[in-house]
């Protein structure tokens, strides 16, 4: 008796994560197994989809960071946001480059994906804009932590389901960095209450 491929739960995990994140579109096509890449850095459809999702998410991160740097007053919060902005600006350039390298069909497939439900960045930006000056640092940390938790969750799913070694490596780094940022934001929030 043949055992089911371990990739099937990975594909299902990504599908569930995408549905939970509010992505539009129909259900994914069923697959029996994850195809082995011909070259370690070949970008598959799932890799291109992740890159496209993270490009959109990172662009939103940079919007939040820019507004946060305009409004935040706490020096530690400002330092964290500036570091996030620098890191994610570099990651954004890398991901856009890899999408271009993946070719027109991968980039087009990724572009057809509805990204509107991946985060509540628009609501977070509105909340940050409306926050009274005395509340900006707290609101910024709340908005950013929620946004970065979503990035970490998407990255963890990619580590499981992706086929490109370099995209999976980037996803693992994103998961680690966003998880560490969320922990630091929680510490900054706790410190501000003292």
PDB file of C-alpha atoms in Angstrom:
ATOM      1  CA  UNK A   1       0.000   0.000   0.000  1.00  0.00           C
ATOM      2  CA  UNK A   2       1.378   3.372  -0.997  1.00  0.00           C
ATOM      3  CA  UNK A   3       1.587   6.063   1.695  1.00  0.00           C
ATOM      4  CA  UNK A   4       0.188   9.535   0.895  1.00  0.00           C
ATOM      5  CA  UNK A   5       2.769  12.172   0.154  1.00  0.00           C
ATOM      6  CA  UNK A   6       3.854  14.429   3.033  1.00  0.00           C
ATOM      7  CA  UNK A   7       3.381  17.378   0.695  1.00  0.00           C
ATOM      8  CA  UNK A   8      -0.410  17.015   0.654  1.00  0.00           C
ATOM      9  CA  UNK A   9      -0.785  18.255   4.271  1.00  0.00           C
ATOM     10  CA  UNK A  10       1.585  21.126   3.404  1.00  0.00           C
ATOM     11  CA  UNK A  11      -0.516  22.182   0.438  1.00  0.00           C
ATOM     12  CA  UNK A  12      -3.655  21.891   2.545  1.00  0.00           C
ATOM     13  CA  UNK A  13      -2.000  23.972   5.279  1.00  0.00           C
ATOM     14  CA  UNK A  14      -1.245  26.737   2.800  1.00  0.00           C
ATOM     15  CA  UNK A  15      -4.787  26.579   1.418  1.00  0.00           C
ATOM     16  CA  UNK A  16      -6.277  26.806   4.902  1.00  0.00           C
ATOM     17  CA  UNK A  17      -3.925  29.663   5.792  1.00  0.00           C
ATOM     18  CA  UNK A  18      -4.834  31.561   2.639  1.00  0.00           C
ATOM     19  CA  UNK A  19      -8.548  31.107   3.285  1.00  0.00           C
ATOM     20  CA  UNK A  20      -8.096  32.154   6.925  1.00  0.00           C
ATOM     21  CA  UNK A  21      -6.148  35.198   5.799  1.00  0.00           C
ATOM     22  CA  UNK A  22      -9.103  36.184   3.616  1.00  0.00           C
ATOM     23  CA  UNK A  23      -7.574  35.612   0.211  1.00  0.00           C
ATOM     24  CA  UNK A  24     -10.034  35.580  -2.642  1.00  0.00           C
ATOM     25  CA  UNK A  25     -10.243  33.200  -5.494  1.00  0.00           C
ATOM     26  CA  UNK A  26     -11.393  29.660  -5.884  1.00  0.00           C
ATOM     27  CA  UNK A  27     -10.078  26.579  -4.158  1.00  0.00           C
ATOM     28  CA  UNK A  28      -6.611  25.404  -5.094  1.00  0.00           C
ATOM     29  CA  UNK A  29      -6.291  22.696  -7.684  1.00  0.00           C
ATOM     30  CA  UNK A  30      -5.763  19.330  -5.993  1.00  0.00           C
ATOM     31  CA  UNK A  31      -2.229  18.024  -6.109  1.00  0.00           C
ATOM     32  CA  UNK A  32      -0.948  14.583  -5.270  1.00  0.00           C
ATOM     33  CA  UNK A  33       2.531  15.678  -4.277  1.00  0.00           C
ATOM     34  CA  UNK A  34       4.879  18.617  -4.262  1.00  0.00           C
ATOM     35  CA  UNK A  35       6.885  18.606  -7.490  1.00  0.00           C
ATOM     36  CA  UNK A  36      10.633  18.440  -7.052  1.00  0.00           C
ATOM     37  CA  UNK A  37      12.325  21.518  -8.484  1.00  0.00           C
ATOM     38  CA  UNK A  38      14.678  20.928 -11.402  1.00  0.00           C
ATOM     39  CA  UNK A  39      17.087  23.433  -9.880  1.00  0.00           C
ATOM     40  CA  UNK A  40      17.210  24.351  -6.195  1.00  0.00           C
ATOM     41  CA  UNK A  41      16.268  27.956  -6.971  1.00  0.00           C
ATOM     42  CA  UNK A  42      13.480  27.299  -9.452  1.00  0.00           C
ATOM     43  CA  UNK A  43      10.469  29.338  -8.382  1.00  0.00           C
ATOM     44  CA  UNK A  44       7.274  27.270  -8.422  1.00  0.00           C
ATOM     45  CA  UNK A  45       3.736  28.614  -8.418  1.00  0.00           C
ATOM     46  CA  UNK A  46       3.512  28.346  -4.620  1.00  0.00           C
ATOM     47  CA  UNK A  47       6.829  30.213  -4.304  1.00  0.00           C
ATOM     48  CA  UNK A  48       5.652  32.949  -6.673  1.00  0.00           C
ATOM     49  CA  UNK A  49       2.371  33.223  -4.784  1.00  0.00           C
ATOM     50  CA  UNK A  50       4.216  33.609  -1.476  1.00  0.00           C
ATOM     51  CA  UNK A  51       6.554  36.217  -2.968  1.00  0.00           C
ATOM     52  CA  UNK A  52       3.609  38.170  -4.384  1.00  0.00           C
ATOM     53  CA  UNK A  53       1.768  38.011  -1.063  1.00  0.00           C
ATOM     54  CA  UNK A  54       4.864  39.133   0.836  1.00  0.00           C
ATOM     55  CA  UNK A  55       5.551  41.943  -1.646  1.00  0.00           C
ATOM     56  CA  UNK A  56       2.052  43.294  -1.005  1.00  0.00           C
ATOM     57  CA  UNK A  57       2.376  42.744   2.757  1.00  0.00           C
ATOM     58  CA  UNK A  58       5.806  44.376   2.896  1.00  0.00           C
ATOM     59  CA  UNK A  59       4.584  47.399   0.935  1.00  0.00           C
ATOM     60  CA  UNK A  60       1.899  47.784   3.616  1.00  0.00           C
ATOM     61  CA  UNK A  61       4.551  47.381   6.327  1.00  0.00           C
ATOM     62  CA  UNK A  62       6.526  50.241   4.816  1.00  0.00           C
ATOM     63  CA  UNK A  63       3.400  52.443   4.789  1.00  0.00           C
ATOM     64  CA  UNK A  64       2.853  51.724   8.475  1.00  0.00           C
ATOM     65  CA  UNK A  65       6.542  52.361   9.212  1.00  0.00           C
ATOM     66  CA  UNK A  66       6.556  55.684   7.374  1.00  0.00           C
ATOM     67  CA  UNK A  67       3.472  56.892   9.222  1.00  0.00           C
ATOM     68  CA  UNK A  68       4.853  55.534  12.489  1.00  0.00           C
ATOM     69  CA  UNK A  69       8.119  57.407  12.044  1.00  0.00           C
ATOM     70  CA  UNK A  70       6.152  60.593  11.343  1.00  0.00           C
ATOM     71  CA  UNK A  71       4.066  60.232  14.501  1.00  0.00           C
ATOM     72  CA  UNK A  72       5.901  58.106  17.114  1.00  0.00           C
ATOM     73  CA  UNK A  73       7.684  59.848  19.976  1.00  0.00           C
ATOM     74  CA  UNK A  74       9.277  57.048  22.033  1.00  0.00           C
ATOM     75  CA  UNK A  75      12.948  56.702  20.960  1.00  0.00           C
ATOM     76  CA  UNK A  76      12.921  52.902  21.348  1.00  0.00           C
ATOM     77  CA  UNK A  77       9.777  52.576  19.253  1.00  0.00           C
ATOM     78  CA  UNK A  78      11.260  54.865  16.594  1.00  0.00           C
ATOM     79  CA  UNK A  79      14.507  52.833  16.538  1.00  0.00           C
ATOM     80  CA  UNK A  80      12.591  49.569  16.123  1.00  0.00           C
ATOM     81  CA  UNK A  81      10.409  50.973  13.344  1.00  0.00           C
ATOM     82  CA  UNK A  82      13.437  52.410  11.519  1.00  0.00           C
ATOM     83  CA  UNK A  83      15.159  49.007  11.710  1.00  0.00           C
ATOM     84  CA  UNK A  84      12.041  47.243  10.407  1.00  0.00           C
ATOM     85  CA  UNK A  85      11.830  49.745   7.575  1.00  0.00           C
ATOM     86  CA  UNK A  86      15.481  49.214   6.549  1.00  0.00           C
ATOM     87  CA  UNK A  87      15.225  45.411   6.673  1.00  0.00           C
ATOM     88  CA  UNK A  88      11.952  45.199   4.803  1.00  0.00           C
ATOM     89  CA  UNK A  89      13.037  47.692   2.131  1.00  0.00           C
ATOM     90  CA  UNK A  90      15.904  45.311   1.295  1.00  0.00           C
ATOM     91  CA  UNK A  91      13.628  42.253   1.426  1.00  0.00           C
ATOM     92  CA  UNK A  92      11.121  43.962  -0.854  1.00  0.00           C
ATOM     93  CA  UNK A  93      13.783  44.585  -3.496  1.00  0.00           C
ATOM     94  CA  UNK A  94      14.918  40.946  -3.265  1.00  0.00           C
ATOM     95  CA  UNK A  95      11.398  39.538  -3.555  1.00  0.00           C
ATOM     96  CA  UNK A  96      10.510  41.764  -6.501  1.00  0.00           C
ATOM     97  CA  UNK A  97      13.702  40.648  -8.246  1.00  0.00           C
ATOM     98  CA  UNK A  98      12.931  36.978  -7.677  1.00  0.00           C
ATOM     99  CA  UNK A  99       9.417  37.446  -9.028  1.00  0.00           C
ATOM    100  CA  UNK A 100      10.861  39.035 -12.182  1.00  0.00           C
ATOM    101  CA  UNK A 101      13.328  36.119 -12.511  1.00  0.00           C
ATOM    102  CA  UNK A 102      10.494  33.609 -12.153  1.00  0.00           C
ATOM    103  CA  UNK A 103       9.257  34.747 -15.523  1.00  0.00           C
ATOM    104  CA  UNK A 104       6.090  36.248 -16.881  1.00  0.00           C
ATOM    105  CA  UNK A 105       3.841  33.248 -16.205  1.00  0.00           C
ATOM    106  CA  UNK A 106       4.765  33.005 -12.492  1.00  0.00           C
ATOM    107  CA  UNK A 107       4.537  36.752 -12.016  1.00  0.00           C
ATOM    108  CA  UNK A 108       1.193  36.866 -13.887  1.00  0.00           C
ATOM    109  CA  UNK A 109      -0.236  34.007 -11.821  1.00  0.00           C
ATOM    110  CA  UNK A 110       0.858  35.745  -8.638  1.00  0.00           C
ATOM    111  CA  UNK A 111      -0.552  39.062  -9.841  1.00  0.00           C
ATOM    112  CA  UNK A 112      -3.974  37.461 -10.430  1.00  0.00           C
ATOM    113  CA  UNK A 113      -4.167  36.516  -6.745  1.00  0.00           C
ATOM    114  CA  UNK A 114      -6.446  38.748  -4.659  1.00  0.00           C
ATOM    115  CA  UNK A 115      -4.282  40.250  -1.894  1.00  0.00           C
ATOM    116  CA  UNK A 116      -6.951  42.410  -0.267  1.00  0.00           C
ATOM    117  CA  UNK A 117      -7.708  40.067   2.624  1.00  0.00           C
ATOM    118  CA  UNK A 118      -4.164  39.353   3.813  1.00  0.00           C
ATOM    119  CA  UNK A 119      -4.112  41.971   6.520  1.00  0.00           C
ATOM    120  CA  UNK A 120      -5.983  44.779   8.118  1.00  0.00           C
ATOM    121  CA  UNK A 121      -3.275  47.300   7.228  1.00  0.00           C
ATOM    122  CA  UNK A 122      -5.769  49.847   5.869  1.00  0.00           C
ATOM    123  CA  UNK A 123      -7.729  49.784   9.134  1.00  0.00           C
ATOM    124  CA  UNK A 124      -4.486  49.915  11.096  1.00  0.00           C
ATOM    125  CA  UNK A 125      -3.256  52.921   9.125  1.00  0.00           C
ATOM    126  CA  UNK A 126      -6.583  54.689   9.706  1.00  0.00           C
ATOM    127  CA  UNK A 127      -6.381  53.901  13.407  1.00  0.00           C
ATOM    128  CA  UNK A 128      -2.810  55.196  13.572  1.00  0.00           C
ATOM    129  CA  UNK A 129      -3.705  58.401  11.718  1.00  0.00           C
ATOM    130  CA  UNK A 130      -6.622  59.038  14.085  1.00  0.00           C
ATOM    131  CA  UNK A 131      -4.726  58.246  17.298  1.00  0.00           C
ATOM    132  CA  UNK A 132      -4.299  61.185  19.696  1.00  0.00           C
ATOM    133  CA  UNK A 133      -0.642  62.164  20.118  1.00  0.00           C
ATOM    134  CA  UNK A 134      -0.485  60.618  23.595  1.00  0.00           C
ATOM    135  CA  UNK A 135      -1.654  57.246  22.207  1.00  0.00           C
ATOM    136  CA  UNK A 136       0.395  57.016  19.001  1.00  0.00           C
ATOM    137  CA  UNK A 137       3.200  54.819  20.345  1.00  0.00           C
ATOM    138  CA  UNK A 138       0.757  52.314  21.880  1.00  0.00           C
ATOM    139  CA  UNK A 139      -1.451  52.213  18.767  1.00  0.00           C
ATOM    140  CA  UNK A 140       1.593  51.858  16.506  1.00  0.00           C
ATOM    141  CA  UNK A 141       2.849  48.888  18.514  1.00  0.00           C
ATOM    142  CA  UNK A 142      -0.607  47.268  18.407  1.00  0.00           C
ATOM    143  CA  UNK A 143      -1.006  47.780  14.652  1.00  0.00           C
ATOM    144  CA  UNK A 144       2.532  46.686  13.853  1.00  0.00           C
ATOM    145  CA  UNK A 145       2.417  43.596  16.061  1.00  0.00           C
ATOM    146  CA  UNK A 146      -0.778  42.354  14.394  1.00  0.00           C
ATOM    147  CA  UNK A 147       0.672  43.035  10.950  1.00  0.00           C
ATOM    148  CA  UNK A 148       3.947  41.258  11.698  1.00  0.00           C
ATOM    149  CA  UNK A 149       2.183  38.213  13.197  1.00  0.00           C
ATOM    150  CA  UNK A 150       0.423  37.774   9.849  1.00  0.00           C
ATOM    151  CA  UNK A 151       3.765  37.942   8.016  1.00  0.00           C
ATOM    152  CA  UNK A 152       5.257  35.323  10.332  1.00  0.00           C
ATOM    153  CA  UNK A 153       2.289  32.991   9.794  1.00  0.00           C
ATOM    154  CA  UNK A 154       2.509  33.307   6.000  1.00  0.00           C
ATOM    155  CA  UNK A 155       6.262  32.687   6.159  1.00  0.00           C
ATOM    156  CA  UNK A 156       5.852  29.559   8.316  1.00  0.00           C
ATOM    157  CA  UNK A 157       3.413  28.137   5.769  1.00  0.00           C
ATOM    158  CA  UNK A 158       5.908  28.821   2.963  1.00  0.00           C
ATOM    159  CA  UNK A 159       8.706  27.041   4.824  1.00  0.00           C
ATOM    160  CA  UNK A 160       6.456  23.963   4.870  1.00  0.00           C
ATOM    161  CA  UNK A 161       5.036  24.147   1.353  1.00  0.00           C
ATOM    162  CA  UNK A 162       7.628  25.977  -0.753  1.00  0.00           C
ATOM    163  CA  UNK A 163       9.905  24.330  -3.296  1.00  0.00           C
ATOM    164  CA  UNK A 164      12.632  26.930  -3.844  1.00  0.00           C
ATOM    165  CA  UNK A 165      15.462  26.686  -1.332  1.00  0.00           C
ATOM    166  CA  UNK A 166      16.158  30.406  -1.443  1.00  0.00           C
ATOM    167  CA  UNK A 167      12.484  31.376  -1.049  1.00  0.00           C
ATOM    168  CA  UNK A 168      12.087  28.926   1.840  1.00  0.00           C
ATOM    169  CA  UNK A 169      15.257  30.348   3.432  1.00  0.00           C
ATOM    170  CA  UNK A 170      13.881  33.875   3.103  1.00  0.00           C
ATOM    171  CA  UNK A 171      10.561  32.703   4.574  1.00  0.00           C
ATOM    172  CA  UNK A 172      12.375  31.165   7.559  1.00  0.00           C
ATOM    173  CA  UNK A 173      14.233  34.442   8.133  1.00  0.00           C
ATOM    174  CA  UNK A 174      10.964  36.387   7.851  1.00  0.00           C
ATOM    175  CA  UNK A 175       9.316  34.096  10.392  1.00  0.00           C
ATOM    176  CA  UNK A 176      12.203  34.509  12.861  1.00  0.00           C
ATOM    177  CA  UNK A 177      12.528  38.279  12.440  1.00  0.00           C
ATOM    178  CA  UNK A 178       8.797  39.054  12.591  1.00  0.00           C
ATOM    179  CA  UNK A 179       8.339  36.786  15.610  1.00  0.00           C
ATOM    180  CA  UNK A 180      11.243  38.549  17.369  1.00  0.00           C
ATOM    181  CA  UNK A 181       9.789  41.957  16.455  1.00  0.00           C
ATOM    182  CA  UNK A 182       6.408  41.018  17.921  1.00  0.00           C
ATOM    183  CA  UNK A 183       8.112  39.907  21.151  1.00  0.00           C
ATOM    184  CA  UNK A 184      10.070  43.170  21.312  1.00  0.00           C
ATOM    185  CA  UNK A 185       6.893  45.175  20.682  1.00  0.00           C
ATOM    186  CA  UNK A 186       5.184  43.353  23.563  1.00  0.00           C
ATOM    187  CA  UNK A 187       8.138  44.220  25.812  1.00  0.00           C
ATOM    188  CA  UNK A 188       8.022  47.875  24.765  1.00  0.00           C
ATOM    189  CA  UNK A 189       4.276  47.936  25.490  1.00  0.00           C
ATOM    190  CA  UNK A 190       4.835  46.391  28.926  1.00  0.00           C
ATOM    191  CA  UNK A 191       7.669  48.825  29.703  1.00  0.00           C
ATOM    192  CA  UNK A 192       5.512  51.806  28.754  1.00  0.00           C
ATOM    193  CA  UNK A 193       2.873  50.812  31.307  1.00  0.00           C
ATOM    194  CA  UNK A 194       5.325  51.123  34.217  1.00  0.00           C
TER     195      UNK A 194
END
